[in-house]
Every structure is written in C-alpha cells, then in structure tokens.
PDB file of N, CA and C in Angstrom:
ATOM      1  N   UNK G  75     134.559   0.515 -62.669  1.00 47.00           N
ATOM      2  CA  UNK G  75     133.886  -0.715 -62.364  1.00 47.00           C
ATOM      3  C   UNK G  75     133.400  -0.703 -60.918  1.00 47.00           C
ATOM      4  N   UNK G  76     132.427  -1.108 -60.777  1.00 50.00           N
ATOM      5  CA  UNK G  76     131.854  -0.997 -59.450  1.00 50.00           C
ATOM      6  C   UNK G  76     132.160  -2.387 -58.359  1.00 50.00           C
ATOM      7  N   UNK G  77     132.219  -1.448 -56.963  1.00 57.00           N
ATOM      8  CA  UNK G  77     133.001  -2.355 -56.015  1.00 57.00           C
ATOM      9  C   UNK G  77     132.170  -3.836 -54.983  1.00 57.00           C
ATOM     10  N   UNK G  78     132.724  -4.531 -55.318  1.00 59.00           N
ATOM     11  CA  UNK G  78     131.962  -5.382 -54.535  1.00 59.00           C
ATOM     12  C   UNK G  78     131.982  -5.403 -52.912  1.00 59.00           C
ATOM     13  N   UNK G  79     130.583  -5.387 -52.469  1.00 55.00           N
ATOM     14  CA  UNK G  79     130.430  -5.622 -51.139  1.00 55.00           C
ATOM     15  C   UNK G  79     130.767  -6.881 -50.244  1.00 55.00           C
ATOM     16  N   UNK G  80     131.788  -7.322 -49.430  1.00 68.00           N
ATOM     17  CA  UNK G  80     131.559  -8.622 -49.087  1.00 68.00           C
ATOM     18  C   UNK G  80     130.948  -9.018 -48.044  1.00 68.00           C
ATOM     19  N   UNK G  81     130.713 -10.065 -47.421  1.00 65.00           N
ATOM     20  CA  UNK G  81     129.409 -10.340 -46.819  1.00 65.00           C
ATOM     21  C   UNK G  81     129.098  -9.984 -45.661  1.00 65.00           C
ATOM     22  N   UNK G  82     130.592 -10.002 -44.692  1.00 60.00           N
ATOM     23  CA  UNK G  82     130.749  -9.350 -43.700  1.00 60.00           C
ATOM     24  C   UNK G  82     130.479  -8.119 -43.613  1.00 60.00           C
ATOM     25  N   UNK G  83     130.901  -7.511 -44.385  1.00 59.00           N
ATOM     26  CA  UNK G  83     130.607  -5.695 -44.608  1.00 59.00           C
ATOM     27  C   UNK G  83     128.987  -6.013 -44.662  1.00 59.00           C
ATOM     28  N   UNK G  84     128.650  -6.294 -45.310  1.00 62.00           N
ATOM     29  CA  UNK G  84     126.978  -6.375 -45.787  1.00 62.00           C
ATOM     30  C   UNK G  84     126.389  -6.687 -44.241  1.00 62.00           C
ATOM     31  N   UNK G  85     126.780  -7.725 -43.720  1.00 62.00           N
ATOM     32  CA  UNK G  85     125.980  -8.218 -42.588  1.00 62.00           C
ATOM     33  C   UNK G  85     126.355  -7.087 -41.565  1.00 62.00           C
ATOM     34  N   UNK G  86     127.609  -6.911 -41.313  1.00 67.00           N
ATOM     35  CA  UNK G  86     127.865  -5.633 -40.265  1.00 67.00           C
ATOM     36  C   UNK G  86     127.212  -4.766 -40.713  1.00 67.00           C
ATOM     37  N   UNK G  87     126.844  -3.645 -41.723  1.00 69.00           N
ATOM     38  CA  UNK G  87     125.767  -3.143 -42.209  1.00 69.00           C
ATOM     39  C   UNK G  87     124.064  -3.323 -41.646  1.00 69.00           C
ATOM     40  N   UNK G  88     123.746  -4.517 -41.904  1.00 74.00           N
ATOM     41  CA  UNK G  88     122.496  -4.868 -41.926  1.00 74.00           C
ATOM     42  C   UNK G  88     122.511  -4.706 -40.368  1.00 74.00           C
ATOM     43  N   UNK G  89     123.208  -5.046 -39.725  1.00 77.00           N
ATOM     44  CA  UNK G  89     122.934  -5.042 -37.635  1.00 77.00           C
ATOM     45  C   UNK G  89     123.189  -3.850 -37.558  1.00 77.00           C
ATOM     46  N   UNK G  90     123.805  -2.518 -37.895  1.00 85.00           N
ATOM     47  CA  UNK G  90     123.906  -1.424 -37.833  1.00 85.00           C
ATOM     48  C   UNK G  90     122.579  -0.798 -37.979  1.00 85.00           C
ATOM     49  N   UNK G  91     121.806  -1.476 -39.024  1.00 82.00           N
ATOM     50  CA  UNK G  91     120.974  -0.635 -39.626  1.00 82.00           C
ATOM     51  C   UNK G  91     119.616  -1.443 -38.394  1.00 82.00           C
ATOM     52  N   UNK G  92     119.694  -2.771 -38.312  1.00 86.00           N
ATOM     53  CA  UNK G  92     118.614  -3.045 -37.290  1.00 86.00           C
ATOM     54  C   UNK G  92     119.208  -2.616 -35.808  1.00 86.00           C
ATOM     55  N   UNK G  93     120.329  -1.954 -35.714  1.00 86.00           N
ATOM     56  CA  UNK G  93     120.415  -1.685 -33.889  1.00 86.00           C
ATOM     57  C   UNK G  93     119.771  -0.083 -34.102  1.00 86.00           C
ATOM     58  N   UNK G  94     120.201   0.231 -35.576  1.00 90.00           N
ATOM     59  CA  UNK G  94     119.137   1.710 -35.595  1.00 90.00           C
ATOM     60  C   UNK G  94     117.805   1.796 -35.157  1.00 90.00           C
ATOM     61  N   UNK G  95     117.106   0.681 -35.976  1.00 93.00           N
ATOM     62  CA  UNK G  95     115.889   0.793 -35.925  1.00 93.00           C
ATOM     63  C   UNK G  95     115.057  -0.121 -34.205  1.00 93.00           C
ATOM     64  N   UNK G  96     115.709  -0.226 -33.864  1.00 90.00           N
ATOM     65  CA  UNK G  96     115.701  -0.738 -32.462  1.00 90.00           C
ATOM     66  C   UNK G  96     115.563   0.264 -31.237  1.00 90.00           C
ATOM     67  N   UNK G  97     116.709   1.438 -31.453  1.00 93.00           N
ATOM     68  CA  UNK G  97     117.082   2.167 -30.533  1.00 93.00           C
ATOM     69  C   UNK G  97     116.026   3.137 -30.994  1.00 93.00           C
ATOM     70  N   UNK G  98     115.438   3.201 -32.146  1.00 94.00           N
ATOM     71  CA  UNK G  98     114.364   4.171 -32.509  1.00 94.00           C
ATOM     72  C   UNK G  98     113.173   3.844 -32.151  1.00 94.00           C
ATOM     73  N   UNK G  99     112.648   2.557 -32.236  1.00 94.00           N
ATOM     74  CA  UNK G  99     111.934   2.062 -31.764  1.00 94.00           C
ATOM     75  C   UNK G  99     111.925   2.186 -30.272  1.00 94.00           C
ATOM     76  N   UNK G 100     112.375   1.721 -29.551  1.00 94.00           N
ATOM     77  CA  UNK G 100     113.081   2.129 -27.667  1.00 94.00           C
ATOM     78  C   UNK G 100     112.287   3.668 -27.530  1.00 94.00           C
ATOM     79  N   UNK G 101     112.826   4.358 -28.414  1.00 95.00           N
ATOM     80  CA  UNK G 101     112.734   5.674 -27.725  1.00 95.00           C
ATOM     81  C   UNK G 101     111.309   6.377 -28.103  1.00 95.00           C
ATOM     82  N   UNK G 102     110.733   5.883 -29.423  1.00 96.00           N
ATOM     83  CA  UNK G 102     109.010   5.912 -29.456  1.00 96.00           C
ATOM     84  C   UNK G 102     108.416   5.755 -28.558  1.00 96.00           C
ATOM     85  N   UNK G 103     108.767   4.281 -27.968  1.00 94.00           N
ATOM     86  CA  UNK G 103     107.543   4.028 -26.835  1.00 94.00           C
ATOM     87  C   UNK G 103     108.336   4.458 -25.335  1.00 94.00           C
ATOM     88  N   UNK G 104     109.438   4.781 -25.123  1.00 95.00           N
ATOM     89  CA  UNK G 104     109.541   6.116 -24.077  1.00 95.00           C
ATOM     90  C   UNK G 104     108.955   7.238 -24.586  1.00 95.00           C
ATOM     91  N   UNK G 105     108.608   7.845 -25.200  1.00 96.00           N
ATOM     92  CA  UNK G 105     108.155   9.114 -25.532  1.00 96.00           C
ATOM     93  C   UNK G 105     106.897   9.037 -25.639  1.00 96.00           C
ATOM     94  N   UNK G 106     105.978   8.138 -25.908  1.00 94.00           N
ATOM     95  CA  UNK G 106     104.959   7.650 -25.754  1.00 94.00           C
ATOM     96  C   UNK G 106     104.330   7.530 -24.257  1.00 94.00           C
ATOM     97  N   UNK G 107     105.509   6.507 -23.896  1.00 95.00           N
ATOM     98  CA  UNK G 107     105.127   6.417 -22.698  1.00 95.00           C
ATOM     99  C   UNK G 107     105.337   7.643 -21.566  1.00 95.00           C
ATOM    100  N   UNK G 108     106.025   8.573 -21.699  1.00 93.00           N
ATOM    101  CA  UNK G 108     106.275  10.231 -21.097  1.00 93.00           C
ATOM    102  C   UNK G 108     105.239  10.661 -21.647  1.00 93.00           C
ATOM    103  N   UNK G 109     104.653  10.689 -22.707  1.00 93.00           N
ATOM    104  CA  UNK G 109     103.154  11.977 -23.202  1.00 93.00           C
ATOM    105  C   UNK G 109     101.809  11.083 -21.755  1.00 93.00           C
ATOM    106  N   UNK G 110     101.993  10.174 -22.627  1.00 91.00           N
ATOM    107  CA  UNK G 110     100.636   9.464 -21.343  1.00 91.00           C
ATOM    108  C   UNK G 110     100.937  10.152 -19.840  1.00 91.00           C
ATOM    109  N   UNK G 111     102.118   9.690 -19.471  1.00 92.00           N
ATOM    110  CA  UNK G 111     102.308   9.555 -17.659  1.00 92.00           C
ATOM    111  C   UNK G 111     101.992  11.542 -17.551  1.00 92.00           C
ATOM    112  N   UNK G 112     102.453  12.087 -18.112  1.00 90.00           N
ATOM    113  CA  UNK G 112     102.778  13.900 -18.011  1.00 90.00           C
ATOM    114  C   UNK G 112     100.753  14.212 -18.823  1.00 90.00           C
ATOM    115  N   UNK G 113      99.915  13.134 -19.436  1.00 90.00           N
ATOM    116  CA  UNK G 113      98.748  13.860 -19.416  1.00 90.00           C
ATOM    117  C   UNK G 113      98.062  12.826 -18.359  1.00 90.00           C
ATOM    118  N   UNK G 114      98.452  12.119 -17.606  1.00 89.00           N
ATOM    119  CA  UNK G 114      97.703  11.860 -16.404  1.00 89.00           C
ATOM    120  C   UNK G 114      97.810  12.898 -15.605  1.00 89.00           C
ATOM    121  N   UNK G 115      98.983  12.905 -15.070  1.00 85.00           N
ATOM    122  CA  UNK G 115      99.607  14.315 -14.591  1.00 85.00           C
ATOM    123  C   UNK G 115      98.677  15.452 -14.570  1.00 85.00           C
ATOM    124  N   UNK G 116      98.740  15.948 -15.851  1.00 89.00           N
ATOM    125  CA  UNK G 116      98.107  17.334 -16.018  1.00 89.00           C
ATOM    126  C   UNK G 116      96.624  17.249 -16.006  1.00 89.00           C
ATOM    127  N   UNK G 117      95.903  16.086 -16.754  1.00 87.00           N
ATOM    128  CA  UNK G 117      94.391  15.773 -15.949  1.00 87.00           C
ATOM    129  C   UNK G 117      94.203  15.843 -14.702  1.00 87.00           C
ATOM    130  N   UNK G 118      94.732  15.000 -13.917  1.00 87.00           N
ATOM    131  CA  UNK G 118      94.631  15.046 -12.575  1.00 87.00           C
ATOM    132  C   UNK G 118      94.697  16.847 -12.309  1.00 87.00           C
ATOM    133  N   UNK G 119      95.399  17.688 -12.723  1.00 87.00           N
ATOM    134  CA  UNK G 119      95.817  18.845 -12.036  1.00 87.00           C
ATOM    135  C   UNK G 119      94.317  19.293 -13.210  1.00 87.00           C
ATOM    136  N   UNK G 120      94.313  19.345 -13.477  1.00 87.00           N
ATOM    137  CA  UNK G 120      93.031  20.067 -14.611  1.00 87.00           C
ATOM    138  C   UNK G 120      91.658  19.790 -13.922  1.00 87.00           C
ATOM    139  N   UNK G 121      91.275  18.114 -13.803  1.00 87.00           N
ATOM    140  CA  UNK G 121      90.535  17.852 -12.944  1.00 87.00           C
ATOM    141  C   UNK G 121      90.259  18.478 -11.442  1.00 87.00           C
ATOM    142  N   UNK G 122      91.247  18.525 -11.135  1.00 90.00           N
ATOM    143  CA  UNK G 122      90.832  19.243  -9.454  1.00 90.00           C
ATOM    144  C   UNK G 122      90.390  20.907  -9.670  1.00 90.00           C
ATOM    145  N   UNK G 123      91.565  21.303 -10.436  1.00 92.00           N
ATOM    146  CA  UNK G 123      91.064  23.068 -10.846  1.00 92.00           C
ATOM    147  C   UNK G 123      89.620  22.900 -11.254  1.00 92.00           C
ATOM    148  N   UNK G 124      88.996  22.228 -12.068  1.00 91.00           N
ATOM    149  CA  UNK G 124      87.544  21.968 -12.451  1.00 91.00           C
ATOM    150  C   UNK G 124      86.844  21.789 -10.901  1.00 91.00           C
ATOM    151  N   UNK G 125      87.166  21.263 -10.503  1.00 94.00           N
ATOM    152  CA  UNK G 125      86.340  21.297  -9.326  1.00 94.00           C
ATOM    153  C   UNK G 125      86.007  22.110  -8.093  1.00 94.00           C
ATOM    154  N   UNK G 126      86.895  22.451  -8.253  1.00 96.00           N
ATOM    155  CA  UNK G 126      87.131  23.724  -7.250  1.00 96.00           C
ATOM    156  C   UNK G 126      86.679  25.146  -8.147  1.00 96.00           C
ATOM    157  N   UNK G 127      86.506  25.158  -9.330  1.00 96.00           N
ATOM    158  CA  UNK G 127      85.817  26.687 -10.438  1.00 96.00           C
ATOM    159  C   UNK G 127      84.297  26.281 -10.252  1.00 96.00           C
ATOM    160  N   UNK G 128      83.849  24.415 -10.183  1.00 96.00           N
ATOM    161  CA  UNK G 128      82.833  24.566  -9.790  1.00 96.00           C
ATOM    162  C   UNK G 128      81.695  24.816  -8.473  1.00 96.00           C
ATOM    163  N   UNK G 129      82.910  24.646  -7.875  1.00 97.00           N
ATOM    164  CA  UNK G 129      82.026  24.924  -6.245  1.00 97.00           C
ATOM    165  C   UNK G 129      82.334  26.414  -5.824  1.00 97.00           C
ATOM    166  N   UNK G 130      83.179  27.554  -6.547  1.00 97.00           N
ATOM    167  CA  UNK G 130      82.627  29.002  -6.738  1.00 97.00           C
ATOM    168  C   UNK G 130      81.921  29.149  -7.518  1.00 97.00           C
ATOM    169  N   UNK G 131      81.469  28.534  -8.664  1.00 97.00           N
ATOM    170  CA  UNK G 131      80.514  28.688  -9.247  1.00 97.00           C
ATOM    171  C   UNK G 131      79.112  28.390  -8.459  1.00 97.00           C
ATOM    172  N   UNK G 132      78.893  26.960  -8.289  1.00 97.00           N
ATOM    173  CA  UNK G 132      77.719  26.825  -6.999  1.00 97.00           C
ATOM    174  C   UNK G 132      77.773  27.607  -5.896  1.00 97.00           C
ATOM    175  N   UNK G 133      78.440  28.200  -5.241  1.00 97.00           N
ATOM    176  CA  UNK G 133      78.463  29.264  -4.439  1.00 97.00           C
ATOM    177  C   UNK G 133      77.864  30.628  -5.080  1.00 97.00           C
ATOM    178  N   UNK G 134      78.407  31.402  -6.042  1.00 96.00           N
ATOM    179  CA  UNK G 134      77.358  32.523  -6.470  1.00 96.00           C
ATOM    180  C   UNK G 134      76.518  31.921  -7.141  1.00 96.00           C
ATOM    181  N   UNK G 135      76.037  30.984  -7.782  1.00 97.00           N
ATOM    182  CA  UNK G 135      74.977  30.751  -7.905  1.00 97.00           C
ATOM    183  C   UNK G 135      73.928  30.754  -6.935  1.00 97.00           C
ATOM    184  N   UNK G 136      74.143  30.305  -5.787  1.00 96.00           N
ATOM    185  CA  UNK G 136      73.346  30.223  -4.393  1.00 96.00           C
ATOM    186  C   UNK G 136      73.056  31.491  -4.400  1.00 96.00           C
ATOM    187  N   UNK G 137      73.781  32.086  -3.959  1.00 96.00           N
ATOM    188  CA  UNK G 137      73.921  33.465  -3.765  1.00 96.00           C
ATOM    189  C   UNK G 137      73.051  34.159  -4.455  1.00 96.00           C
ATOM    190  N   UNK G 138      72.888  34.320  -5.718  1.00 96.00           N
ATOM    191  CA  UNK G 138      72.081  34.781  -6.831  1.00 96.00           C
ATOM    192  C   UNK G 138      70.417  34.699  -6.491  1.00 96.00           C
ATOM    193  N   UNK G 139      70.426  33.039  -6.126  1.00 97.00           N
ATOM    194  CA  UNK G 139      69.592  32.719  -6.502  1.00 97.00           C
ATOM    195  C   UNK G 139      68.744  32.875  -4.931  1.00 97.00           C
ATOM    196  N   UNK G 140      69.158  33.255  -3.696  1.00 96.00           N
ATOM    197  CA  UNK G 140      68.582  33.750  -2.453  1.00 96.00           C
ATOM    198  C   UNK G 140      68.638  35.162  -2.584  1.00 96.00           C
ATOM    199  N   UNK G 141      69.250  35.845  -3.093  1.00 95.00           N
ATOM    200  CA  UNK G 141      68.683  37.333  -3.412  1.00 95.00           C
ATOM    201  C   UNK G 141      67.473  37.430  -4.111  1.00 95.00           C
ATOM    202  N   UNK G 142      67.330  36.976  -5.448  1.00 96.00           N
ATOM    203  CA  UNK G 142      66.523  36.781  -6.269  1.00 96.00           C
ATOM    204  C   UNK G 142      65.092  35.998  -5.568  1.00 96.00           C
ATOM    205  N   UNK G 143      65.411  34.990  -4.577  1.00 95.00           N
ATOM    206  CA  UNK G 143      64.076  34.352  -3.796  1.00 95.00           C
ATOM    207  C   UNK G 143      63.262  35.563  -2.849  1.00 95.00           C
ATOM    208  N   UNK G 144      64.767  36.631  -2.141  1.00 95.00           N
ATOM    209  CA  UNK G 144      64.085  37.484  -1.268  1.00 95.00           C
ATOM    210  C   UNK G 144      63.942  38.445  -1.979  1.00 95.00           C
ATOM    211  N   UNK G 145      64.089  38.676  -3.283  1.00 94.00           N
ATOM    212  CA  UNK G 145      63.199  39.712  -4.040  1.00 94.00           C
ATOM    213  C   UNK G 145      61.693  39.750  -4.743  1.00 94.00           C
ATOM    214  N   UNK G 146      61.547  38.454  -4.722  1.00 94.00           N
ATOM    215  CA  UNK G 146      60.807  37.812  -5.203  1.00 94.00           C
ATOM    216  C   UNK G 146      59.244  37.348  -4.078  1.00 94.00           C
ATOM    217  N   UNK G 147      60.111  37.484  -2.774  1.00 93.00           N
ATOM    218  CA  UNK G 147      59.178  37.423  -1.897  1.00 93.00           C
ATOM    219  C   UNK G 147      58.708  38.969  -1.578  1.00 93.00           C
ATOM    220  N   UNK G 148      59.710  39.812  -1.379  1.00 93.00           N
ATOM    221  CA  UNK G 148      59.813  41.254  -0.689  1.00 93.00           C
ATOM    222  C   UNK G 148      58.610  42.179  -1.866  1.00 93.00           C
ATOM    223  N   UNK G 149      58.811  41.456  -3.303  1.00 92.00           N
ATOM    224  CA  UNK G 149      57.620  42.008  -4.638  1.00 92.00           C
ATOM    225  C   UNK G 149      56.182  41.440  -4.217  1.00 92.00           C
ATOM    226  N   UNK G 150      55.950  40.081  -3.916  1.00 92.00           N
ATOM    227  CA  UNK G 150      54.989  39.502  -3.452  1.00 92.00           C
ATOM    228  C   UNK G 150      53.979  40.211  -2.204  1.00 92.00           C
ATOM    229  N   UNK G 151      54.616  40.461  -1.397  1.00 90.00           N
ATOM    230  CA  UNK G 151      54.473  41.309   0.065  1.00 90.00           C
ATOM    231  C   UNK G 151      53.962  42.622  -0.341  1.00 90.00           C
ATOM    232  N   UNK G 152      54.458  43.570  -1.031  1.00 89.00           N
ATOM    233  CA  UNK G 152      54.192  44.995  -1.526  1.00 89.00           C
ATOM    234  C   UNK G 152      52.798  44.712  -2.695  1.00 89.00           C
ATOM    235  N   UNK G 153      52.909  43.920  -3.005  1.00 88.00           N
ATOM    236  CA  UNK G 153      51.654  43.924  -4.224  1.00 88.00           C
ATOM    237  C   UNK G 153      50.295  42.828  -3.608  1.00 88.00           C
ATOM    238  N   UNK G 154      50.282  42.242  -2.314  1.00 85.00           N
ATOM    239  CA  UNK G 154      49.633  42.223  -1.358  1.00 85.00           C
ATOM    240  C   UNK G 154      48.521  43.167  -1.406  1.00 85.00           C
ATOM    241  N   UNK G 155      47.166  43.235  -1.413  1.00 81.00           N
ATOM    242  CA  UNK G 155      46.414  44.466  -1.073  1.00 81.00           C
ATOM    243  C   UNK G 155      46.359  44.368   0.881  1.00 81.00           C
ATOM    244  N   UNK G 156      45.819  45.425   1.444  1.00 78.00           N
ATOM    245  CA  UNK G 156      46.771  45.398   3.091  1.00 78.00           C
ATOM    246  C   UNK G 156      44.830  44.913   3.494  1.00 78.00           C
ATOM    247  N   UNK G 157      44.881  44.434   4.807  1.00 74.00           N
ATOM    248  CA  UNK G 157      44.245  43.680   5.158  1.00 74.00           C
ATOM    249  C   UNK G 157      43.386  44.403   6.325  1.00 74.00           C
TER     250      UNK G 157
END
C-alpha cells in the first residue's frame, strides 16, 4: 500500500525544490554576467590589437605606394623623348 506524504514533508520538499531553483537561477545570471564582463575584456584587447595591425598595415601601404609613385615617375622621365 502506498505511503502517505504529510504536509510538512510535502511543503519542506516544495522550499527545497524552490531554494534549488533559486540558487540555479543566482548562478545563470553570474555566469552570464562573467561571459559579458570577460567579452568586454577581450574586445577591448581585440580592439586595440586591430588597431595597431592597422597602422602597420597603413605604413607598408605608404611605403608601397611611394616606391610605386617613384617608379612611376623614374618610367615617365626615360620615355621622355630628350630635348
């Protein structure tokens, strides 16, 4: 024959089962709230590396692109007929 629950048991139960879902809840939105704060974090650090790959990048680009001007002039000059 099956045992009866009495109410106390039942209710001590039921706060067991909502301090579960409480403390689970708690620790979602810490963990939540740790992913956000740790990808500000790592943006910020991502962001600056981006910026700094782009100003060696604009640097040989310059670079490139004043060789390429004084080649461009130095071809101009030679194909000149002489005067």
């Amino acid at each position: 024959m099956g045992k009866k629950v009495s109410r106390a048991a039942k209710a001590k139960g039921e706060g067991q089962f909502a301090g579960a879902i409480n403390k689970s809840a708690k620790q979602i939105w810490l963990a939540g709230l740790g992913a956000f704060s740790k990808a500000q974090d790592e943006g910020n650090r991502v962001f600056n590396s981006l910026v700094k790959e782009g100003e060696r990048a604009q640097r040989r680009a310059r670079k490139v692109a004043r060789k390429a001007r004084a080649d461009a002039a130095k071809l101009l000059k030679d194909l000149r007929p002489p005067r």
